Amino acid sequence: MEIKTYTDKKVLIIARSQKLLGYLQAIIGTINPSDREESELVVQLAHAEQDVDALAFDIVIGYDSAYAASVASQQVEQAEPSKKPVVISLVITYSIEHFEVVIPTDFGDLDRKNALLISIFQSRAVLANHGDQDVERVVAEFAEHLRDPDLAFDWEPELIPSDLLEFYDNAQKSQTQPQSQLEARQISALKRKHDGPPVGSPKRLRRSQSVAQTPAELDSTVRELIDPDPAKEQVMLTRAAWGALTQKNTELESQLRDKDELEAITRKQITRMSKQIKSHESTANVIQKQHMAALSERAGFEKERNQAVEQEQAVRARLAERDATILALQARLEQAASKDSVLAGLDEKSKQLSAAREEIRLLEKKLKSKESDFDFARGQYQDERQHVNDTMQENKELREQVAQLKQQFSESLVKIQQINADSSQKDLQRLVVEAQTLAKDRERELERTCEELRSLKNGRRETRGTSVPRSPRMGVMTPRNGRGGLSTLGASAGATPGSRGTSPSHVVETPAPPPPPPLFAASSAANGRFNHLRDRL
């Protein structure tokens, strides 16, 4: 595995058994730790039935034929072309897996097995002359192509010869050839070849009935010799032979019973072992998942550990440099302290220098404190300024909202006034209608009252000074002078000097309605049809 050629590739290897996964894990474990540190290649091993997200990897390697029926293969086939990873299928040349790739899918199970047997049987001669390929060279070519894709890369897999794919032609030829040779021999053995068309039967038909054949009667002794009955056969044995046969039969029966018991025990053992194997396989799968997770976690831990070791080495190197500097300074100090005359002033100067440095350090500390205070004050000022800007912006927005609300309030007030005016107008219209209705009712009531008065007037006797009867039409049709209009009741609203002061009169403030027809008035005065109505009133 060319692990150094990759930087950040993710590889998924799918195999059909846990044993193969163990072998592959052992092979991957032989990689040097230094190579692991230099590369960020991630290799994950998975079982064919394990549910793995194959689209999260850059390269998917099908180690055997179990990849075709795996979950990862279905995910790759159903994925979009842009998201599909690079798929590499490994197949042994001229093996069952190699032949299964080229066998048509419409073959049944029996046809597929026959085709595999025929192809493998016919490939023996090819395998004898087939040379081994340089596997390492092929792997290096694929690794180089995956690291740096080349459009000119064209890999030609090992093709199966066409004569090995003729599954049934050779077998059918080998079967049909002897039959055709036999037919040719039979034809050549004939005196006359059937070259011409077939001729009808040359013999005449039998007209007489055939003689019935009756089997000959055989003696019972002869019949027993020809067709003996096994149930009637008798065998003569000695007592010793009979005992030996009985003992042998007993031993065989006991062995048969032991064999049946052993078979039952074996079946139970096989059933129990199969359950244990399934349990172990499920446990192994769980352990495998946990182991893979632990391996990935261990790889991350090793990476962090290596980084920590590198940091520790760098810190140790810096500490060593500082220790060397301290030793050099101490040596210089001892050398300077060994001198008496010249170094006395130097010692004082060094003390002054130390005091000056201490003062400088204190001043720098105060300066840092002042700078921090200044930065804090500046930050507070900026925060207050930002707060003031936010407040001004908020006030501006509130003013806009107040203006908008005022406009909405004025519009709402106009609408309310309009609604009130409409409602007032409707109330006034309703009052007018009610007043008109009331006036009409009053007019109808007045007309009814006038009618009653008129009927009463027409129904009673006239009391005049003369005995000449007055025509009933004169009081209705002829207006009287000085009475102020038509008299429908026999008297005007205001009494005149010519009227009788003793005559009863009804004063009506409203104008009198038009008089009824004269025929009705005459008839009502002539007959008493409405007297009962008048009595009720």
PDB file of C-alpha atoms in Angstrom, residues 32-294:
ATOM      1  CA  ASN A  32       5.669   2.156  10.146  1.00  0.00           C
ATOM      2  CA  PRO A  33       4.507   4.767  12.692  1.00  0.00           C
ATOM      3  CA  SER A  34       6.648   7.380  10.947  1.00  0.00           C
ATOM      4  CA  ASP A  35       4.700   6.822   7.733  1.00  0.00           C
ATOM      5  CA  ARG A  36       1.435   7.195   9.668  1.00  0.00           C
ATOM      6  CA  GLU A  37       2.578  10.533  11.062  1.00  0.00           C
ATOM      7  CA  GLU A  38       3.551  11.864   7.636  1.00  0.00           C
ATOM      8  CA  SER A  39       0.242  10.907   6.007  1.00  0.00           C
ATOM      9  CA  GLU A  40      -3.404  11.603   6.914  1.00  0.00           C
ATOM     10  CA  LEU A  41      -4.727   8.527   5.110  1.00  0.00           C
ATOM     11  CA  VAL A  42      -7.807   6.950   6.747  1.00  0.00           C
ATOM     12  CA  VAL A  43      -8.417   3.241   6.059  1.00  0.00           C
ATOM     13  CA  GLN A  44     -11.574   1.548   7.350  1.00  0.00           C
ATOM     14  CA  LEU A  45     -12.377  -2.161   7.122  1.00  0.00           C
ATOM     15  CA  ALA A  46     -16.014  -3.228   6.900  1.00  0.00           C
ATOM     16  CA  HIS A  47     -17.984  -6.445   6.530  1.00  0.00           C
ATOM     17  CA  ALA A  48     -20.138  -6.893   3.430  1.00  0.00           C
ATOM     18  CA  GLU A  49     -23.329  -6.909   5.538  1.00  0.00           C
ATOM     19  CA  GLN A  50     -22.258  -3.944   7.661  1.00  0.00           C
ATOM     20  CA  ASP A  51     -24.175  -0.689   7.163  1.00  0.00           C
ATOM     21  CA  VAL A  52     -21.486   1.829   6.217  1.00  0.00           C
ATOM     22  CA  ASP A  53     -21.868   5.218   4.529  1.00  0.00           C
ATOM     23  CA  ALA A  54     -19.807   4.523   1.402  1.00  0.00           C
ATOM     24  CA  LEU A  55     -20.399   8.028   0.017  1.00  0.00           C
ATOM     25  CA  ALA A  56     -18.290   9.503   2.843  1.00  0.00           C
ATOM     26  CA  PHE A  57     -15.132   7.848   1.412  1.00  0.00           C
ATOM     27  CA  ASP A  58     -12.985   8.768  -1.580  1.00  0.00           C
ATOM     28  CA  ILE A  59     -12.044   5.201  -2.571  1.00  0.00           C
ATOM     29  CA  VAL A  60     -14.062   1.985  -2.118  1.00  0.00           C
ATOM     30  CA  ILE A  61     -12.210  -1.321  -2.618  1.00  0.00           C
ATOM     31  CA  GLY A  62     -14.226  -4.521  -3.063  1.00  0.00           C
ATOM     32  CA  TYR A  63     -11.817  -7.189  -1.845  1.00  0.00           C
ATOM     33  CA  ASP A  64     -13.925 -10.131  -3.091  1.00  0.00           C
ATOM     34  CA  SER A  65     -17.222 -10.987  -4.760  1.00  0.00           C
ATOM     35  CA  ALA A  66     -19.245 -10.101  -1.637  1.00  0.00           C
ATOM     36  CA  TYR A  67     -19.018  -6.424  -2.607  1.00  0.00           C
ATOM     37  CA  ALA A  68     -21.621  -6.872  -5.385  1.00  0.00           C
ATOM     38  CA  ALA A  69     -24.315  -7.777  -2.800  1.00  0.00           C
ATOM     39  CA  SER A  70     -23.132  -5.410  -0.052  1.00  0.00           C
ATOM     40  CA  VAL A  71     -24.914  -2.361   1.304  1.00  0.00           C
ATOM     41  CA  ALA A  72     -22.087  -0.092   0.140  1.00  0.00           C
ATOM     42  CA  SER A  73     -22.505  -1.274  -3.472  1.00  0.00           C
ATOM     43  CA  GLN A  74     -26.218  -0.412  -3.401  1.00  0.00           C
ATOM     44  CA  GLN A  75     -25.435   3.028  -1.980  1.00  0.00           C
ATOM     45  CA  VAL A  76     -22.884   3.710  -4.726  1.00  0.00           C
ATOM     46  CA  GLU A  77     -25.270   2.557  -7.473  1.00  0.00           C
ATOM     47  CA  GLN A  78     -28.125   4.736  -6.161  1.00  0.00           C
ATOM     48  CA  ALA A  79     -25.959   7.832  -5.587  1.00  0.00           C
ATOM     49  CA  GLU A  80     -25.578  10.730  -7.983  1.00  0.00           C
ATOM     50  CA  PRO A  81     -22.650  10.594 -10.444  1.00  0.00           C
ATOM     51  CA  SER A  82     -20.991  13.627  -8.863  1.00  0.00           C
ATOM     52  CA  LYS A  83     -21.016  12.021  -5.385  1.00  0.00           C
ATOM     53  CA  LYS A  84     -19.856   8.521  -6.347  1.00  0.00           C
ATOM     54  CA  PRO A  85     -16.432   7.498  -5.020  1.00  0.00           C
ATOM     55  CA  VAL A  86     -13.783   5.602  -6.973  1.00  0.00           C
ATOM     56  CA  VAL A  87     -14.658   1.881  -6.890  1.00  0.00           C
ATOM     57  CA  ILE A  88     -11.989  -0.818  -7.366  1.00  0.00           C
ATOM     58  CA  SER A  89     -13.067  -4.488  -7.517  1.00  0.00           C
ATOM     59  CA  LEU A  90     -10.392  -7.154  -6.943  1.00  0.00           C
ATOM     60  CA  VAL A  91     -10.896 -10.511  -8.697  1.00  0.00           C
ATOM     61  CA  ILE A  92      -8.609 -13.556  -9.034  1.00  0.00           C
ATOM     62  CA  THR A  93      -7.889 -14.312 -12.688  1.00  0.00           C
ATOM     63  CA  TYR A  94      -9.836 -17.288 -14.163  1.00  0.00           C
ATOM     64  CA  SER A  95     -11.596 -17.930 -10.860  1.00  0.00           C
ATOM     65  CA  ILE A  96     -15.273 -18.435 -10.134  1.00  0.00           C
ATOM     66  CA  GLU A  97     -15.569 -14.737  -9.282  1.00  0.00           C
ATOM     67  CA  HIS A  98     -13.925 -13.832 -12.600  1.00  0.00           C
ATOM     68  CA  PHE A  99     -16.335 -16.022 -14.586  1.00  0.00           C
ATOM     69  CA  GLU A 100     -19.386 -14.805 -12.629  1.00  0.00           C
ATOM     70  CA  VAL A 101     -18.731 -11.299 -13.913  1.00  0.00           C
ATOM     71  CA  VAL A 102     -19.209 -12.329 -17.561  1.00  0.00           C
ATOM     72  CA  ILE A 103     -21.957 -14.951 -17.152  1.00  0.00           C
ATOM     73  CA  PRO A 104     -25.316 -13.518 -18.286  1.00  0.00           C
ATOM     74  CA  THR A 105     -27.638 -12.540 -15.469  1.00  0.00           C
ATOM     75  CA  ASP A 106     -30.676 -14.243 -17.051  1.00  0.00           C
ATOM     76  CA  PHE A 107     -29.236 -17.717 -16.353  1.00  0.00           C
ATOM     77  CA  GLY A 108     -30.912 -19.812 -13.691  1.00  0.00           C
ATOM     78  CA  ASP A 109     -29.075 -21.377 -10.764  1.00  0.00           C
ATOM     79  CA  LEU A 110     -28.558 -24.707 -12.516  1.00  0.00           C
ATOM     80  CA  ASP A 111     -27.500 -23.076 -15.796  1.00  0.00           C
ATOM     81  CA  ARG A 112     -25.114 -20.802 -13.944  1.00  0.00           C
ATOM     82  CA  LYS A 113     -23.501 -23.722 -12.112  1.00  0.00           C
ATOM     83  CA  ASN A 114     -23.157 -25.696 -15.344  1.00  0.00           C
ATOM     84  CA  ALA A 115     -21.646 -22.683 -17.098  1.00  0.00           C
ATOM     85  CA  LEU A 116     -19.157 -22.201 -14.243  1.00  0.00           C
ATOM     86  CA  LEU A 117     -18.139 -25.876 -14.324  1.00  0.00           C
ATOM     87  CA  ILE A 118     -17.702 -25.866 -18.099  1.00  0.00           C
ATOM     88  CA  SER A 119     -15.733 -22.595 -18.076  1.00  0.00           C
ATOM     89  CA  ILE A 120     -13.438 -23.660 -15.233  1.00  0.00           C
ATOM     90  CA  PHE A 121     -12.862 -27.046 -16.860  1.00  0.00           C
ATOM     91  CA  GLN A 122     -11.987 -25.432 -20.178  1.00  0.00           C
ATOM     92  CA  SER A 123      -9.686 -22.855 -18.545  1.00  0.00           C
ATOM     93  CA  ARG A 124      -7.173 -25.461 -17.315  1.00  0.00           C
ATOM     94  CA  ALA A 125      -5.086 -25.200 -20.436  1.00  0.00           C
ATOM     95  CA  VAL A 126      -5.089 -21.411 -20.234  1.00  0.00           C
ATOM     96  CA  LEU A 127      -4.054 -21.437 -16.567  1.00  0.00           C
ATOM     97  CA  ALA A 128      -1.125 -23.745 -17.352  1.00  0.00           C
ATOM     98  CA  ASN A 129       0.304 -21.225 -19.835  1.00  0.00           C
ATOM     99  CA  HIS A 130      -0.710 -18.090 -17.902  1.00  0.00           C
ATOM    100  CA  GLY A 131       2.120 -16.126 -16.329  1.00  0.00           C
ATOM    101  CA  ASP A 132       1.981 -14.186 -13.063  1.00  0.00           C
ATOM    102  CA  GLN A 133       1.583 -10.437 -13.252  1.00  0.00           C
ATOM    103  CA  ASP A 134       3.657  -7.935 -11.326  1.00  0.00           C
ATOM    104  CA  VAL A 135       1.147  -7.095  -8.593  1.00  0.00           C
ATOM    105  CA  GLU A 136       3.312  -4.431  -6.979  1.00  0.00           C
ATOM    106  CA  ARG A 137       3.684  -2.597 -10.288  1.00  0.00           C
ATOM    107  CA  VAL A 138      -0.096  -2.638 -10.847  1.00  0.00           C
ATOM    108  CA  VAL A 139      -0.725  -1.348  -7.310  1.00  0.00           C
ATOM    109  CA  ALA A 140       1.848   1.409  -7.805  1.00  0.00           C
ATOM    110  CA  GLU A 141       0.180   2.478 -11.063  1.00  0.00           C
ATOM    111  CA  PHE A 142      -3.249   2.671  -9.426  1.00  0.00           C
ATOM    112  CA  ALA A 143      -1.826   4.536  -6.417  1.00  0.00           C
ATOM    113  CA  GLU A 144      -0.165   7.086  -8.686  1.00  0.00           C
ATOM    114  CA  HIS A 145      -3.385   7.521 -10.667  1.00  0.00           C
ATOM    115  CA  LEU A 146      -5.460   8.036  -7.512  1.00  0.00           C
ATOM    116  CA  ARG A 147      -2.939  10.512  -6.109  1.00  0.00           C
ATOM    117  CA  ASP A 148      -2.666  12.485  -9.362  1.00  0.00           C
ATOM    118  CA  PRO A 149      -5.525  11.571 -11.759  1.00  0.00           C
ATOM    119  CA  ASP A 150      -4.359  11.263 -15.353  1.00  0.00           C
ATOM    120  CA  LEU A 151      -6.857  11.338 -18.209  1.00  0.00           C
ATOM    121  CA  ALA A 152      -4.525   9.213 -20.325  1.00  0.00           C
ATOM    122  CA  PHE A 153      -4.585   6.388 -17.762  1.00  0.00           C
ATOM    123  CA  ASP A 154      -6.205   3.356 -19.396  1.00  0.00           C
ATOM    124  CA  TRP A 155      -6.163   0.110 -17.475  1.00  0.00           C
ATOM    125  CA  GLU A 156      -7.004  -3.020 -19.442  1.00  0.00           C
ATOM    126  CA  PRO A 157      -8.164  -5.830 -17.132  1.00  0.00           C
ATOM    127  CA  GLU A 158      -7.421  -9.483 -17.802  1.00  0.00           C
ATOM    128  CA  LEU A 159      -9.989 -10.594 -20.373  1.00  0.00           C
ATOM    129  CA  ILE A 160     -11.379 -14.115 -20.607  1.00  0.00           C
ATOM    130  CA  PRO A 161     -10.849 -15.772 -24.021  1.00  0.00           C
ATOM    131  CA  SER A 162     -13.986 -16.051 -26.109  1.00  0.00           C
ATOM    132  CA  ASP A 163     -13.677 -19.829 -26.493  1.00  0.00           C
ATOM    133  CA  LEU A 164     -14.032 -20.196 -22.705  1.00  0.00           C
ATOM    134  CA  LEU A 165     -17.312 -18.286 -22.778  1.00  0.00           C
ATOM    135  CA  GLU A 166     -18.980 -20.773 -25.151  1.00  0.00           C
ATOM    136  CA  PHE A 167     -20.627 -22.562 -22.281  1.00  0.00           C
ATOM    137  CA  TYR A 168     -22.813 -24.980 -24.227  1.00  0.00           C
ATOM    138  CA  ASP A 169     -21.548 -24.934 -27.809  1.00  0.00           C
ATOM    139  CA  ASN A 170     -18.601 -27.293 -27.223  1.00  0.00           C
ATOM    140  CA  ALA A 171     -20.662 -29.647 -25.065  1.00  0.00           C
ATOM    141  CA  GLN A 172     -23.468 -29.780 -27.603  1.00  0.00           C
ATOM    142  CA  LYS A 173     -20.973 -30.373 -30.402  1.00  0.00           C
ATOM    143  CA  SER A 174     -19.377 -33.227 -28.459  1.00  0.00           C
ATOM    144  CA  GLN A 175     -22.822 -34.743 -27.838  1.00  0.00           C
ATOM    145  CA  THR A 176     -24.207 -34.306 -31.340  1.00  0.00           C
ATOM    146  CA  GLN A 177     -21.061 -35.527 -33.126  1.00  0.00           C
ATOM    147  CA  PRO A 178     -21.332 -39.235 -32.073  1.00  0.00           C
ATOM    148  CA  GLN A 179     -25.025 -39.261 -32.922  1.00  0.00           C
ATOM    149  CA  SER A 180     -24.381 -37.836 -36.400  1.00  0.00           C
ATOM    150  CA  GLN A 181     -21.538 -40.325 -36.947  1.00  0.00           C
ATOM    151  CA  LEU A 182     -23.858 -43.198 -35.929  1.00  0.00           C
ATOM    152  CA  GLU A 183     -26.518 -42.013 -38.354  1.00  0.00           C
ATOM    153  CA  ALA A 184     -23.923 -41.766 -41.128  1.00  0.00           C
ATOM    154  CA  ARG A 185     -22.734 -45.300 -40.422  1.00  0.00           C
ATOM    155  CA  GLN A 186     -26.314 -46.617 -40.494  1.00  0.00           C
ATOM    156  CA  ILE A 187     -26.966 -44.897 -43.813  1.00  0.00           C
ATOM    157  CA  SER A 188     -23.715 -46.191 -45.284  1.00  0.00           C
ATOM    158  CA  ALA A 189     -24.590 -49.738 -44.151  1.00  0.00           C
ATOM    159  CA  LEU A 190     -27.774 -49.750 -46.233  1.00  0.00           C
ATOM    160  CA  LYS A 191     -27.709 -51.346 -49.669  1.00  0.00           C
ATOM    161  CA  ARG A 192     -29.882 -48.646 -51.132  1.00  0.00           C
ATOM    162  CA  LYS A 193     -29.740 -45.130 -49.833  1.00  0.00           C
ATOM    163  CA  HIS A 194     -32.988 -43.344 -49.243  1.00  0.00           C
ATOM    164  CA  ASP A 195     -32.198 -40.672 -51.764  1.00  0.00           C
ATOM    165  CA  GLY A 196     -35.626 -40.443 -53.354  1.00  0.00           C
ATOM    166  CA  PRO A 197     -38.953 -39.550 -51.771  1.00  0.00           C
ATOM    167  CA  PRO A 198     -40.479 -42.061 -49.338  1.00  0.00           C
ATOM    168  CA  VAL A 199     -42.558 -44.762 -51.023  1.00  0.00           C
ATOM    169  CA  GLY A 200     -45.773 -46.193 -49.566  1.00  0.00           C
ATOM    170  CA  SER A 201     -45.973 -49.619 -48.054  1.00  0.00           C
ATOM    171  CA  PRO A 202     -45.398 -52.240 -50.803  1.00  0.00           C
ATOM    172  CA  LYS A 203     -47.251 -55.008 -48.927  1.00  0.00           C
ATOM    173  CA  ARG A 204     -50.965 -55.717 -49.187  1.00  0.00           C
ATOM    174  CA  LEU A 205     -53.260 -55.322 -46.252  1.00  0.00           C
ATOM    175  CA  ARG A 206     -54.337 -58.422 -44.330  1.00  0.00           C
ATOM    176  CA  ARG A 207     -57.987 -59.195 -44.958  1.00  0.00           C
ATOM    177  CA  SER A 208     -58.343 -62.273 -42.703  1.00  0.00           C
ATOM    178  CA  GLN A 209     -58.230 -62.115 -38.923  1.00  0.00           C
ATOM    179  CA  SER A 210     -55.051 -63.147 -37.161  1.00  0.00           C
ATOM    180  CA  VAL A 211     -55.051 -66.418 -35.249  1.00  0.00           C
ATOM    181  CA  ALA A 212     -55.369 -65.937 -31.507  1.00  0.00           C
ATOM    182  CA  GLN A 213     -52.365 -67.268 -29.628  1.00  0.00           C
ATOM    183  CA  THR A 214     -52.945 -68.925 -26.273  1.00  0.00           C
ATOM    184  CA  PRO A 215     -50.080 -69.404 -23.860  1.00  0.00           C
ATOM    185  CA  ALA A 216     -49.025 -72.959 -23.215  1.00  0.00           C
ATOM    186  CA  GLU A 217     -49.850 -74.487 -19.858  1.00  0.00           C
ATOM    187  CA  LEU A 218     -46.790 -75.157 -17.684  1.00  0.00           C
ATOM    188  CA  ASP A 219     -46.313 -77.526 -14.855  1.00  0.00           C
ATOM    189  CA  SER A 220     -46.222 -76.079 -11.334  1.00  0.00           C
ATOM    190  CA  THR A 221     -42.701 -77.390 -10.806  1.00  0.00           C
ATOM    191  CA  VAL A 222     -41.474 -75.734 -13.981  1.00  0.00           C
ATOM    192  CA  ARG A 223     -43.283 -72.498 -13.060  1.00  0.00           C
ATOM    193  CA  GLU A 224     -41.608 -72.468  -9.609  1.00  0.00           C
ATOM    194  CA  LEU A 225     -38.235 -72.971 -11.263  1.00  0.00           C
ATOM    195  CA  ILE A 226     -38.880 -70.161 -13.764  1.00  0.00           C
ATOM    196  CA  ASP A 227     -40.494 -67.670 -11.331  1.00  0.00           C
ATOM    197  CA  PRO A 228     -39.789 -68.678  -7.731  1.00  0.00           C
ATOM    198  CA  ASP A 229     -41.656 -67.000  -4.854  1.00  0.00           C
ATOM    199  CA  PRO A 230     -39.188 -65.492  -2.344  1.00  0.00           C
ATOM    200  CA  ALA A 231     -41.664 -65.955   0.498  1.00  0.00           C
ATOM    201  CA  LYS A 232     -41.782 -69.712  -0.066  1.00  0.00           C
ATOM    202  CA  GLU A 233     -38.013 -70.240  -0.335  1.00  0.00           C
ATOM    203  CA  GLN A 234     -36.406 -72.112   2.516  1.00  0.00           C
ATOM    204  CA  VAL A 235     -32.782 -72.026   3.599  1.00  0.00           C
ATOM    205  CA  MET A 236     -31.085 -74.702   5.682  1.00  0.00           C
ATOM    206  CA  LEU A 237     -28.721 -73.377   8.392  1.00  0.00           C
ATOM    207  CA  THR A 238     -26.897 -74.957  11.288  1.00  0.00           C
ATOM    208  CA  ARG A 239     -27.517 -73.879  14.864  1.00  0.00           C
ATOM    209  CA  ALA A 240     -24.086 -72.282  15.164  1.00  0.00           C
ATOM    210  CA  ALA A 241     -24.615 -70.257  11.994  1.00  0.00           C
ATOM    211  CA  TRP A 242     -28.057 -69.238  13.203  1.00  0.00           C
ATOM    212  CA  GLY A 243     -26.620 -68.098  16.560  1.00  0.00           C
ATOM    213  CA  ALA A 244     -23.870 -66.163  14.815  1.00  0.00           C
ATOM    214  CA  LEU A 245     -26.387 -64.457  12.547  1.00  0.00           C
ATOM    215  CA  THR A 246     -28.633 -63.628  15.525  1.00  0.00           C
ATOM    216  CA  GLN A 247     -25.695 -62.195  17.462  1.00  0.00           C
ATOM    217  CA  LYS A 248     -24.579 -60.228  14.420  1.00  0.00           C
ATOM    218  CA  ASN A 249     -28.121 -58.894  13.951  1.00  0.00           C
ATOM    219  CA  THR A 250     -28.277 -57.859  17.617  1.00  0.00           C
ATOM    220  CA  GLU A 251     -24.915 -56.101  17.360  1.00  0.00           C
ATOM    221  CA  LEU A 252     -25.996 -54.306  14.209  1.00  0.00           C
ATOM    222  CA  GLU A 253     -29.279 -53.221  15.826  1.00  0.00           C
ATOM    223  CA  SER A 254     -27.405 -51.912  18.881  1.00  0.00           C
ATOM    224  CA  GLN A 255     -24.919 -50.129  16.611  1.00  0.00           C
ATOM    225  CA  LEU A 256     -27.836 -48.655  14.655  1.00  0.00           C
ATOM    226  CA  ARG A 257     -29.446 -47.432  17.877  1.00  0.00           C
ATOM    227  CA  ASP A 258     -26.109 -46.002  19.034  1.00  0.00           C
ATOM    228  CA  LYS A 259     -25.704 -44.361  15.656  1.00  0.00           C
ATOM    229  CA  ASP A 260     -29.193 -42.844  15.858  1.00  0.00           C
ATOM    230  CA  GLU A 261     -28.510 -41.593  19.379  1.00  0.00           C
ATOM    231  CA  LEU A 262     -25.137 -40.241  18.280  1.00  0.00           C
ATOM    232  CA  GLU A 263     -26.780 -38.574  15.289  1.00  0.00           C
ATOM    233  CA  ALA A 264     -29.432 -36.987  17.530  1.00  0.00           C
ATOM    234  CA  ILE A 265     -26.736 -35.816  19.961  1.00  0.00           C
ATOM    235  CA  THR A 266     -24.667 -34.540  17.052  1.00  0.00           C
ATOM    236  CA  ARG A 267     -27.644 -32.665  15.624  1.00  0.00           C
ATOM    237  CA  LYS A 268     -28.312 -31.086  19.010  1.00  0.00           C
ATOM    238  CA  GLN A 269     -24.632 -30.234  19.308  1.00  0.00           C
ATOM    239  CA  ILE A 270     -24.612 -28.761  15.792  1.00  0.00           C
ATOM    240  CA  THR A 271     -27.735 -26.717  16.558  1.00  0.00           C
ATOM    241  CA  ARG A 272     -26.224 -25.483  19.799  1.00  0.00           C
ATOM    242  CA  MET A 273     -22.896 -24.746  18.128  1.00  0.00           C
ATOM    243  CA  SER A 274     -24.624 -22.916  15.266  1.00  0.00           C
ATOM    244  CA  LYS A 275     -26.448 -20.747  17.815  1.00  0.00           C
ATOM    245  CA  GLN A 276     -23.159 -20.148  19.619  1.00  0.00           C
ATOM    246  CA  ILE A 277     -21.477 -19.308  16.312  1.00  0.00           C
ATOM    247  CA  LYS A 278     -24.211 -16.812  15.458  1.00  0.00           C
ATOM    248  CA  SER A 279     -23.898 -15.337  18.945  1.00  0.00           C
ATOM    249  CA  HIS A 280     -20.109 -15.198  18.574  1.00  0.00           C
ATOM    250  CA  GLU A 281     -20.460 -13.602  15.145  1.00  0.00           C
ATOM    251  CA  SER A 282     -22.820 -10.939  16.479  1.00  0.00           C
ATOM    252  CA  THR A 283     -20.464 -10.387  19.415  1.00  0.00           C
ATOM    253  CA  ALA A 284     -17.519 -10.244  17.016  1.00  0.00           C
ATOM    254  CA  ASN A 285     -19.343  -7.685  14.877  1.00  0.00           C
ATOM    255  CA  VAL A 286     -20.014  -5.546  17.937  1.00  0.00           C
ATOM    256  CA  ILE A 287     -16.424  -5.977  19.081  1.00  0.00           C
ATOM    257  CA  GLN A 288     -15.248  -5.169  15.556  1.00  0.00           C
ATOM    258  CA  LYS A 289     -17.222  -1.905  15.561  1.00  0.00           C
ATOM    259  CA  GLN A 290     -15.921  -1.040  19.011  1.00  0.00           C
ATOM    260  CA  HIS A 291     -12.414  -2.040  17.966  1.00  0.00           C
ATOM    261  CA  MET A 292     -12.576   0.163  14.874  1.00  0.00           C
ATOM    262  CA  ALA A 293     -13.847   3.040  16.998  1.00  0.00           C
ATOM    263  CA  ALA A 294     -11.054   2.381  19.486  1.00  0.00           C
TER     264      ALA A 294
END
